[in-house]
Amino acid sequence: MCGIVGYVGSQSALDVVLAGLKRLEYRGYDSAGVAVLADGGLASARKAGKLANLEKELVERPLPAGATGIGHTRWATHGGPTDVNAHPHLDNAGRVAVVHNGIIENFAELRAELAERGHVLESETDTEVVAHLLAEEFSGCAGLAEAMRLVCRRLEGAFTLVAVHADEPDVVVGARRNSPLVVGVGEDEAFLASDVAAFIAHTRSAIELGQDQVVELRRDGVGDGVTVTDFDGRPAEVRSYHVDWDASAAEKGGYDYFMLKEIAEQPKAVADTLLGRIGVDGALTLDELRIPAAVLKEVDKVVIVACGTAFHAGLIAKYAIEHWTRIPCEVELASEFRYRDPILGGRSLVIAISQSGETMDTLMALRHARDQGATVLAICNTNGSTIPRESDAVLYTHAGPEVAVASTKAFLTQLVACYLVALYLGQVRGTKWGDEIRAVIRDLADISGEVERVLETMEPVRTLARSLSDKRTVLFLGRHVGYPVALEGALKLKELAYMHAEGFAAGELKHGPIALIEDDVPVVVIVPSPKGRSVLHDKIVSNIQEIRARGARTIVIAEEGDEAVVPYADHLVRIPATPTLLQPLVAAVPLQVFACELATARGNEVDQPRNLAKSVTVE
Ligand code: AGP
């Protein structure tokens, strides 16, 4: 996710855009930039780091005053957070500036074509190709809006684009496909933004843009100031609406907490993490891994190091890696890893999973692994952070910034990334046939919609959570990949509701934990698919009977159509049927909602729980 602002009107474009970017900084904060049209030309500034760095730059090197401008706060996907990769990107003549949110999947071929035509591209980003394409098209057509339409028809992937051209000083043009863009309509001024938070200080009149649409804002009196068409130039139907959120709520997309917003963003985060990694033939394309196939073919052990929720993702990844590649896989708490004197060598692949990319325990673990000669692959959500920088390779999750301390969308995208790595290892080593890999990828591609379906049925879970807010403990049981899900559900409840919660492998009950069962103790049970190994399913149904016979209140997470659990479920939460290994992607969601709602019922501060930090940069 990135923050985008465009403005045309009578105020200082720089002031309006910078204030808007401040409101959007939660969407991305690894670099920022602005462009302003003034004196017949285009002036821009951009800096790596937080917005404050750009503001400092603008004090030292002011831009000319202008009433038309665009701006961007970046959450890097392609290319690290550097000055040269910061948006806006310009064409070689410096007459076009463009900012972008999303992923342009075919940027490599477009980049090659532009280079053949003599364009010099300076950055590592996918976005820069758009500036050069707009410059080419503008020179041959009736204005920037038409140029944008022509360019958009050549782009593949998800994108929000906002651009200006020095030859049209009173015009800002935007376009969107599978990425947010909203119009603000003021008195003699108009705004474009990733979300309304950027402009509701100026106007609450907004226009929602539809898929594959181009919007032109003009202040020279031509048209009504806002013109919307489809990519072929046909006038488009749009919906105007009044924004009744306050600015703070707007940053959270109208949700009370960032965590709720991030739970809701999970379908898109899962889809975005797959974007650009599945070829047209359905095969896996992970060239970005940059680990030679020869190295991957020699790997004789995989070790996953991570903390907290990322560690739980690693526990789930173990099942997939071992099942699909037959390579032994260990999963280690990063804080314990190097103190047990692990056995590593040149054929070890260490995978460091981290949302923030700054967790010191995980960083120290990967440093130890590299000292031992292992190859280190980072799975990370924060482009350019320390852990990927110190790894041999990185696979970025595309969850966008995760603001809430309790990890949700990062967790689901870590799982997706781990599945992709496991499939890629199987593909390179020949332990998975192409058609088998394509089948799993098709299942992964369905998950985004299935998570959406789960989110639509969460009201009973919220009601249940509120009814349990006075409980002292909740237990979680699971088998196979459901066991790490049980651990994750317990962690969510601990860190949000400040209550005792514990996850167990259901098979361990009889070895001790069943002593904890007493009258009305809530026990959440994640039930494996009945279509999977029936022995797993039958055994956990027996476990549910055992705990119910001892007074437990059973909260059963089970697939649609699984009738065997019905007689033993005091509360039944249905999830879509998925392949066994992928079930955590849907089973974790009710547990996130449950924990968030119970914490809210307890009056806790959900986004910043007590004693916790979003990134633990100390050991
Ligand atoms: C999970 O909800 C917590 N925020 C915490 O356990 C977190 O997963 C852990 O600290 C690891 O953080 P990282 O992914 O940024 O490395």
XYZ file of C-alpha atoms and ligand atoms in Angstrom:
635
model
C 0.000 0.000 0.000
C 1.189 3.563 -0.629
C -0.342 6.952 0.023
C -1.263 9.067 -3.008
C -2.535 12.673 -3.211
C -3.347 14.886 -6.204
C -4.625 18.486 -6.134
C -5.785 21.169 -8.510
C -7.334 24.399 -7.230
C -6.491 27.791 -5.807
C -4.529 26.836 -2.698
C -0.809 26.028 -2.506
C -0.634 22.576 -4.051
C 2.450 21.794 -1.959
C 0.702 22.623 1.317
C -2.407 20.629 0.426
C -0.443 17.627 -0.828
C 1.951 17.487 2.129
C -0.924 17.738 4.617
C -2.692 14.964 2.746
C 0.398 12.770 2.751
C 0.678 13.202 6.516
C -2.803 11.744 6.813
C -1.789 8.822 4.634
C 1.610 8.122 6.168
C 0.233 4.981 7.851
C -0.113 3.561 4.330
C 3.582 3.683 3.667
C 6.516 5.491 5.150
C 9.769 4.326 3.657
C 10.078 7.284 1.244
C 8.028 10.238 0.001
C 7.929 12.808 -2.770
C 5.966 15.627 -4.411
C 5.716 17.301 -7.819
C 4.266 20.781 -8.514
C 3.390 22.504 -11.795
C 4.550 26.140 -11.860
C 5.918 28.743 -14.298
C 5.250 26.505 -17.304
C 7.338 23.708 -15.869
C 7.342 20.850 -13.390
C 9.350 20.779 -10.160
C 9.719 17.776 -7.858
C 11.414 16.571 -4.684
C 11.673 13.118 -3.170
C 13.509 11.572 -0.220
C 13.970 8.171 1.349
C 12.716 7.816 4.895
C 9.744 9.338 6.594
C 7.814 12.358 5.348
C 9.796 14.556 7.724
C 12.878 13.937 5.584
C 11.045 15.294 2.537
C 9.817 18.309 4.491
C 13.386 19.033 5.563
C 14.506 18.775 1.944
C 11.787 21.209 0.884
C 12.933 23.745 3.473
C 16.489 23.512 2.174
C 15.475 23.417 -1.480
C 11.975 24.964 -1.848
C 9.821 24.242 -4.860
C 8.159 27.081 -6.802
C 4.575 27.921 -5.789
C 1.901 26.239 -7.840
C -1.773 25.299 -7.593
C -1.464 21.863 -9.204
C 0.497 19.002 -7.703
C 0.793 15.349 -6.691
C 2.494 13.485 -3.866
C 3.288 9.980 -2.598
C 4.308 8.105 0.552
C 5.822 4.774 -0.408
C 5.504 1.208 0.871
C 8.175 -0.326 -1.314
C 7.473 -3.421 -3.359
C 9.885 -3.229 -6.308
C 13.177 -1.557 -5.381
C 14.354 -0.571 -1.929
C 13.439 2.658 -0.097
C 15.984 5.015 -1.679
C 15.800 8.572 -3.066
C 15.968 7.327 -6.638
C 13.191 4.793 -6.093
C 10.945 7.299 -4.339
C 7.942 8.640 -6.250
C 7.090 10.778 -8.230
C 8.875 9.327 -11.216
C 9.571 11.605 -14.199
C 10.232 11.085 -17.900
C 13.682 12.000 -19.239
C 12.509 15.468 -20.305
C 11.115 16.168 -16.858
C 7.711 17.132 -18.238
C 5.653 14.252 -16.782
C 5.425 13.146 -13.135
C 3.557 10.068 -11.915
C 2.902 8.383 -8.563
C 1.683 4.805 -8.202
C 0.207 2.368 -5.716
C 0.118 -1.314 -6.670
C 2.149 -3.737 -8.758
C 2.647 -3.510 -12.541
C 3.258 -7.123 -13.434
C 4.523 -6.544 -16.984
C 6.918 -3.729 -16.130
C 10.018 -5.681 -17.116
C 8.952 -6.065 -20.750
C 7.746 -2.453 -20.891
C 11.080 -1.338 -19.453
C 12.971 -3.275 -22.125
C 10.846 -1.734 -24.906
C 11.425 1.771 -23.553
C 15.163 1.229 -23.334
C 15.189 0.078 -26.952
C 13.460 3.347 -27.843
C 16.194 5.312 -26.095
C 14.551 6.031 -22.771
C 16.920 6.088 -19.806
C 15.325 4.652 -16.682
C 17.150 5.342 -13.423
C 15.196 3.475 -10.716
C 14.499 -0.161 -9.793
C 10.769 0.456 -9.612
C 7.924 -0.800 -11.771
C 6.347 2.681 -11.672
C 8.968 4.557 -13.663
C 7.912 2.907 -16.924
C 4.576 4.752 -16.667
C 6.224 8.198 -16.705
C 8.051 7.360 -19.920
C 5.007 5.777 -21.553
C 2.854 8.803 -20.673
C 5.462 11.134 -22.188
C 5.446 9.084 -25.404
C 1.663 8.953 -25.660
C 1.149 12.608 -24.657
C 3.200 13.843 -27.588
C 0.779 12.191 -29.978
C -2.657 12.717 -28.475
C -5.183 15.171 -27.105
C -3.967 15.607 -23.598
C -2.861 13.773 -20.475
C -6.182 12.022 -19.837
C -6.103 10.405 -23.261
C -2.443 9.501 -22.796
C -3.341 7.860 -19.473
C -6.081 5.804 -21.105
C -3.694 4.574 -23.789
C -1.051 3.652 -21.218
C -3.473 1.910 -18.859
C -4.552 -0.384 -21.649
C -0.993 -1.676 -21.808
C -0.533 -2.322 -18.080
C -1.126 -5.638 -16.305
C -1.522 -5.984 -12.539
C -3.061 -3.732 -9.899
C -2.495 0.009 -9.969
C -3.592 3.442 -8.867
C -1.835 6.086 -10.952
C -1.909 9.878 -10.578
C 0.009 12.093 -13.011
C 0.610 15.668 -14.166
C 2.165 17.150 -17.313
C 3.887 20.543 -17.514
C 1.979 21.353 -20.719
C -1.342 21.141 -18.816
C -0.779 23.272 -15.686
C -4.412 23.068 -14.510
C -4.902 19.319 -14.902
C -4.352 16.239 -12.712
C -5.214 12.798 -14.086
C -5.746 9.551 -12.203
C -6.526 5.927 -13.063
C -7.312 2.798 -11.064
C -7.480 -0.970 -11.422
C -7.798 -3.180 -8.302
C -6.331 -0.408 -6.166
C -8.054 2.450 -4.319
C -8.549 5.990 -5.681
C -11.165 8.471 -4.556
C -12.054 11.995 -5.773
C -12.712 14.948 -3.457
C -14.773 17.786 -4.931
C -14.395 21.252 -3.378
C -15.334 24.790 -4.282
C -13.197 25.543 -7.337
C -10.752 22.778 -6.383
C -10.543 19.005 -6.606
C -8.526 16.233 -5.003
C -7.415 12.680 -5.760
C -6.320 10.366 -2.946
C -5.824 6.759 -1.880
C -8.462 7.385 0.766
C -10.603 10.248 1.984
C -8.371 10.942 4.988
C -6.167 13.016 2.674
C -8.777 15.639 1.810
C -11.632 15.646 4.326
C -10.070 18.701 5.951
C -11.091 20.520 2.739
C -14.225 18.764 1.522
C -16.544 15.899 2.432
C -17.972 15.578 -1.068
C -16.426 12.533 -2.649
C -16.752 10.477 -5.812
C -16.021 6.757 -5.771
C -14.206 5.545 -8.867
C -14.940 2.166 -10.420
C -12.673 -0.458 -11.933
C -10.621 0.480 -14.995
C -11.516 4.166 -14.914
C -9.593 7.352 -15.681
C -10.465 10.623 -13.941
C -9.436 14.093 -15.132
C -9.489 17.050 -12.741
C -9.369 20.446 -14.474
C -9.425 23.965 -13.083
C -9.425 25.810 -16.342
C -13.191 25.758 -16.591
C -13.267 23.042 -19.238
C -16.049 20.592 -18.371
C -17.375 20.460 -14.812
C -13.933 20.094 -13.356
C -14.154 16.303 -12.916
C -14.461 13.954 -15.911
C -14.517 10.176 -15.548
C -14.250 7.667 -18.398
C -13.363 4.029 -18.843
C -10.038 3.035 -20.367
C -11.580 3.341 -23.842
C -12.716 6.916 -23.284
C -16.426 6.187 -22.807
C -18.110 8.318 -20.093
C -18.406 6.302 -16.874
C -21.124 6.089 -14.249
C -19.786 7.195 -10.874
C -21.223 7.388 -7.360
C -21.006 10.620 -5.387
C -21.237 10.446 -1.611
C -20.756 12.485 1.557
C -17.929 11.473 3.872
C -19.131 11.406 7.461
C -15.965 10.028 9.063
C -13.614 12.183 11.107
C -9.983 12.325 9.954
C -8.776 9.733 12.457
C -11.518 7.285 11.504
C -10.690 7.910 7.859
C -7.113 6.722 8.389
C -8.614 3.501 9.731
C -10.951 3.267 6.773
C -13.909 3.878 9.079
C -12.952 1.015 11.422
C -12.492 1.648 15.140
C -9.058 0.058 15.093
C -6.297 -0.530 12.556
C -6.478 -4.206 13.545
C -10.065 -4.436 12.311
C -9.082 -2.724 9.078
C -6.125 -5.053 8.641
C -8.269 -8.134 9.296
C -10.594 -6.864 6.580
C -7.656 -6.270 4.226
C -6.598 -9.911 4.339
C -8.344 -11.017 1.121
C -6.502 -8.304 -0.809
C -3.221 -8.928 1.015
C -3.370 -12.625 0.093
C -4.199 -11.791 -3.544
C -1.448 -9.149 -3.718
C 1.133 -11.599 -2.363
C 0.364 -13.917 -5.279
C 0.441 -11.093 -7.854
C 3.298 -11.340 -10.328
C 4.356 -14.763 -9.057
C 2.086 -16.964 -11.175
C 2.884 -17.267 -14.867
C 0.247 -17.147 -17.595
C 0.404 -20.956 -17.732
C -0.335 -21.179 -14.011
C 3.222 -22.131 -13.172
C 5.205 -20.538 -10.381
C 7.608 -17.699 -11.241
C 9.832 -16.813 -8.285
C 12.851 -15.455 -10.176
C 12.983 -12.670 -7.594
C 14.337 -15.234 -5.095
C 17.759 -14.986 -6.743
C 19.022 -18.230 -5.188
C 20.600 -20.339 -7.947
C 18.681 -23.512 -8.706
C 21.923 -25.436 -8.220
C 22.036 -24.250 -4.604
C 18.408 -25.129 -3.973
C 18.927 -28.580 -5.472
C 21.704 -29.234 -2.938
C 19.747 -28.115 0.128
C 19.605 -30.979 2.619
C 17.927 -29.175 5.516
C 15.614 -26.226 5.968
C 15.580 -24.319 9.238
C 12.955 -21.660 9.868
C 13.712 -18.982 12.479
C 11.111 -16.477 13.654
C 9.282 -15.089 16.676
C 5.688 -14.931 17.824
C 3.124 -15.057 15.067
C 5.851 -15.391 12.440
C 7.054 -18.480 14.310
C 3.573 -19.967 14.048
C 3.650 -19.334 10.316
C 6.921 -21.245 10.256
C 5.388 -24.180 12.105
C 2.713 -24.422 9.423
C 5.280 -24.012 6.660
C 7.127 -27.067 7.999
C 4.222 -29.347 7.053
C 4.141 -27.982 3.509
C 7.898 -28.000 2.980
C 8.348 -31.573 4.186
C 5.275 -32.849 2.349
C 6.069 -31.187 -0.987
C 9.885 -31.377 -1.036
C 10.807 -34.263 1.354
C 13.541 -32.005 2.792
C 13.803 -32.166 6.614
C 12.544 -28.887 8.078
C 13.159 -27.596 11.611
C 11.339 -24.603 13.051
C 13.130 -22.686 15.792
C 12.261 -19.786 18.042
C 14.813 -17.244 16.889
C 15.610 -16.315 20.501
C 16.623 -19.921 21.234
C 18.208 -20.841 17.918
C 21.821 -19.809 18.229
C 22.164 -20.848 21.855
C 21.533 -24.487 21.076
C 24.566 -24.587 18.820
C 22.586 -25.669 15.750
C 24.066 -27.970 13.130
C 24.283 -25.928 9.914
C 26.414 -25.969 6.791
C 26.637 -24.939 3.176
C 23.645 -27.106 2.267
C 21.359 -25.614 4.915
C 18.642 -23.163 3.856
C 17.602 -20.913 6.719
C 14.317 -19.045 6.277
C 13.888 -15.962 8.479
C 10.251 -14.877 8.691
C 9.557 -11.351 9.912
C 6.842 -8.771 9.250
C 8.905 -5.800 10.407
C 12.276 -7.060 9.225
C 13.785 -5.537 12.376
C 13.175 -8.172 15.077
C 16.524 -8.438 16.818
C 16.094 -12.088 17.862
C 15.484 -13.076 14.261
C 18.268 -10.862 12.959
C 20.802 -12.369 15.366
C 19.643 -15.855 14.401
C 20.167 -15.229 10.707
C 23.585 -13.687 11.352
C 24.556 -16.862 13.204
C 23.237 -18.970 10.334
C 25.271 -17.032 7.780
C 28.383 -17.359 9.950
C 27.833 -21.116 9.748
C 27.764 -20.950 5.934
C 24.014 -21.425 5.477
C 22.024 -19.697 2.728
C 19.479 -17.332 4.276
C 16.145 -16.443 2.702
C 14.033 -13.732 4.333
C 10.243 -13.676 4.132
C 9.435 -10.102 5.040
C 6.735 -7.459 4.729
C 8.935 -4.386 4.987
C 11.007 -3.623 1.917
C 14.560 -2.553 2.610
C 14.482 -3.451 6.322
C 17.497 -4.971 8.071
C 16.579 -8.662 7.899
C 16.164 -8.812 4.094
C 19.226 -6.600 3.689
C 21.345 -9.077 5.633
C 19.894 -12.141 3.905
C 21.043 -13.805 0.686
C 17.552 -13.470 -0.790
C 14.101 -12.203 0.108
C 10.522 -12.961 -0.785
C 8.386 -9.982 0.155
C 4.836 -10.380 1.349
C 2.612 -7.653 -0.070
C 0.357 -7.107 2.922
C 1.024 -3.383 3.019
C 1.912 -1.651 6.290
C 0.621 -3.508 9.334
C 0.047 -0.847 11.972
C -1.701 -2.840 14.728
C 0.721 -4.637 17.050
C -1.243 -7.870 16.758
C -0.227 -9.401 13.460
C -3.059 -10.527 11.187
C -2.706 -9.836 7.462
C 1.067 -10.250 7.739
C 0.476 -13.730 9.175
C -1.734 -14.841 6.308
C 0.674 -13.452 3.722
C 3.615 -15.126 5.497
C 1.768 -18.411 5.043
C 1.206 -17.679 1.348
C 4.882 -16.811 0.906
C 5.938 -19.993 2.723
C 3.686 -22.110 0.511
C 5.212 -20.446 -2.568
C 8.751 -21.158 -1.337
C 7.843 -24.793 -0.611
C 6.285 -25.192 -4.065
C 9.286 -23.502 -5.671
C 11.663 -25.890 -3.910
C 9.543 -28.784 -5.135
C 9.534 -27.340 -8.669
C 13.306 -26.812 -8.771
C 14.085 -30.182 -7.212
C 11.509 -32.088 -9.237
C 9.631 -33.452 -6.221
C 6.413 -31.780 -7.437
C 5.188 -32.111 -11.005
C 4.070 -29.001 -12.862
C 0.413 -30.028 -12.824
C 0.560 -30.670 -9.070
C 2.074 -27.208 -8.502
C -0.528 -25.577 -10.714
C -3.273 -27.351 -8.740
C -1.991 -25.953 -5.441
C -1.633 -22.497 -6.993
C -5.243 -22.661 -8.152
C -6.259 -23.495 -4.587
C -4.149 -20.592 -3.290
C -5.765 -18.255 -5.811
C -9.187 -19.199 -4.361
C -8.169 -18.365 -0.789
C -8.684 -14.608 -1.128
C -12.374 -15.146 -1.884
C -12.695 -17.744 0.840
C -11.253 -15.407 3.456
C -13.768 -12.815 2.251
C -16.549 -15.335 2.825
C -15.321 -16.072 6.342
C -15.249 -12.354 7.148
C -18.891 -12.054 6.101
C -19.994 -14.622 8.718
C -18.189 -13.339 11.819
C -21.091 -11.731 13.729
C -21.795 -14.897 15.832
C -18.076 -15.045 16.676
C -18.176 -11.448 17.901
C -21.280 -12.167 19.980
C -19.622 -15.245 21.488
C -16.440 -13.322 22.264
C -18.353 -10.644 24.133
C -20.160 -13.322 26.166
C -16.796 -14.721 27.308
C -15.196 -11.431 28.292
C -15.331 -12.334 31.991
C -13.597 -15.698 31.552
C -10.168 -16.280 33.088
C -8.859 -18.671 30.501
C -9.528 -20.034 27.029
C -7.814 -23.146 25.661
C -7.142 -23.910 21.996
C -6.716 -27.365 20.457
C -5.606 -28.436 17.000
C -3.956 -31.296 15.148
C -1.492 -31.246 12.245
C -1.488 -27.719 10.752
C -4.330 -26.910 13.118
C -1.932 -27.132 16.062
C 0.077 -23.995 15.101
C -3.275 -22.309 14.413
C -4.245 -23.149 18.004
C -0.997 -21.578 19.196
C -1.700 -18.468 17.127
C -5.242 -18.176 18.446
C -3.932 -18.370 21.991
C -1.263 -15.749 21.301
C -3.842 -13.339 19.879
C -5.967 -13.690 22.991
C -3.003 -13.277 25.333
C -1.646 -10.164 23.654
C -5.020 -8.473 23.150
C -7.311 -9.534 26.022
C -4.509 -9.936 28.581
C -6.009 -13.250 29.639
C -4.513 -16.686 30.075
C -4.819 -18.657 26.861
C -2.958 -21.745 25.780
C -2.734 -23.769 22.583
C -2.173 -27.523 22.623
C -1.727 -30.342 20.189
C -5.027 -32.154 20.752
C -3.204 -35.456 21.042
C -1.350 -34.068 24.070
C -4.544 -33.575 26.080
C -4.368 -36.973 27.733
C -0.718 -36.367 28.669
C -1.586 -33.582 31.103
C -3.570 -30.596 29.823
C -6.911 -32.403 30.180
C -6.528 -31.760 33.900
C -7.268 -28.125 33.062
C -10.748 -28.991 31.812
C -13.484 -28.082 34.247
C -17.033 -26.912 34.049
C -17.647 -24.272 31.375
C -13.982 -23.748 30.428
C -14.109 -22.416 26.853
C -12.075 -24.622 24.509
C -11.624 -23.649 20.871
C -11.010 -26.669 18.645
C -9.722 -26.318 15.077
C -10.991 -29.391 13.234
C -9.029 -30.697 10.221
C -10.837 -31.313 6.982
C -12.872 -34.551 6.993
C -11.729 -34.915 3.387
C -8.125 -35.065 4.555
C -6.686 -37.875 6.605
C -9.832 -39.245 8.240
C -7.796 -40.516 11.188
C -6.896 -36.909 12.064
C -10.510 -35.847 11.858
C -11.854 -38.829 13.812
C -9.289 -38.372 16.569
C -10.071 -34.719 17.102
C -13.807 -35.484 17.216
C -12.947 -37.931 20.020
C -10.952 -35.172 21.729
C -13.982 -32.883 21.581
C -16.113 -35.597 23.172
C -13.504 -36.098 25.924
C -13.389 -32.449 26.930
C -17.144 -32.004 26.645
C -17.683 -34.982 28.896
C -15.641 -33.080 31.487
C -17.670 -29.894 31.269
C -15.808 -27.857 28.644
C -17.719 -25.330 26.543
C -16.674 -26.396 23.027
C -16.151 -23.774 20.346
C -15.595 -25.758 17.166
C -14.035 -24.345 13.983
C -15.010 -26.812 11.254
C -15.484 -26.940 7.523
C -18.825 -26.444 5.856
C -20.451 -29.858 5.514
C -18.603 -31.481 8.405
C -21.629 -32.906 10.277
C -19.672 -35.249 12.571
C -18.800 -32.369 14.926
C -22.318 -30.966 15.270
C -23.439 -33.081 18.300
C -20.395 -31.966 20.309
C -20.170 -28.281 19.427
C -21.656 -25.812 21.871
C -20.687 -23.144 19.330
C -19.979 -24.060 15.699
C -17.980 -21.715 13.447
C -18.007 -22.755 9.799
C -15.076 -22.181 7.440
C -14.857 -22.997 3.729
C -13.555 -26.431 2.775
C -9.905 -26.117 1.728
C -7.048 -28.565 1.113
C -5.594 -29.715 4.443
C -2.343 -27.753 4.223
C -4.107 -24.502 3.296
C -6.748 -24.630 6.037
C -4.794 -22.277 8.379
C -5.438 -19.455 5.888
C -9.152 -19.584 6.696
C -9.106 -21.103 10.197
C -6.967 -18.299 11.671
C -9.440 -15.560 10.726
C -12.223 -16.388 13.243
C -9.559 -16.543 15.965
C -8.335 -13.055 15.064
C -11.868 -11.688 15.160
C -12.593 -13.545 18.421
C -9.544 -12.118 20.179
C -10.088 -8.595 18.879
C -13.737 -8.549 19.947
C -13.055 -10.013 23.390
C -10.324 -7.442 23.957
C -12.683 -4.668 22.870
C -15.332 -5.985 25.263
C -12.738 -5.746 28.014
C -12.067 -2.126 27.095
C -8.489 -2.796 26.027
C -6.536 -0.653 23.572
C -6.549 -3.083 20.649
C -3.991 -1.476 18.325
C -1.355 -0.888 21.003
C -1.755 -3.600 23.677
C 0.036 -2.997 26.971
C 3.738 -3.899 27.282
C 4.042 -4.698 23.547
C 5.723 -3.033 20.550
C 5.122 -3.577 16.873
C 8.749 -4.297 16.240
C 10.917 -5.809 18.991
C 14.331 -4.423 18.129
C 16.011 -5.611 21.326
C 17.002 -9.134 22.294
C 2.081 -11.097 16.909
O 0.740 -10.642 16.919
C 3.019 -10.149 17.624
N 2.904 -8.843 17.115
C 4.450 -10.676 17.666
O 4.408 -11.990 18.134
C 5.205 -10.663 16.311
O 4.655 -11.625 15.458
C 6.677 -11.011 16.597
O 7.205 -10.034 17.460
C 7.523 -11.077 15.335
O 7.548 -9.825 14.706
P 8.120 -9.736 13.209
O 7.221 -10.573 12.358
O 8.068 -8.287 12.862
O 9.519 -10.274 13.216
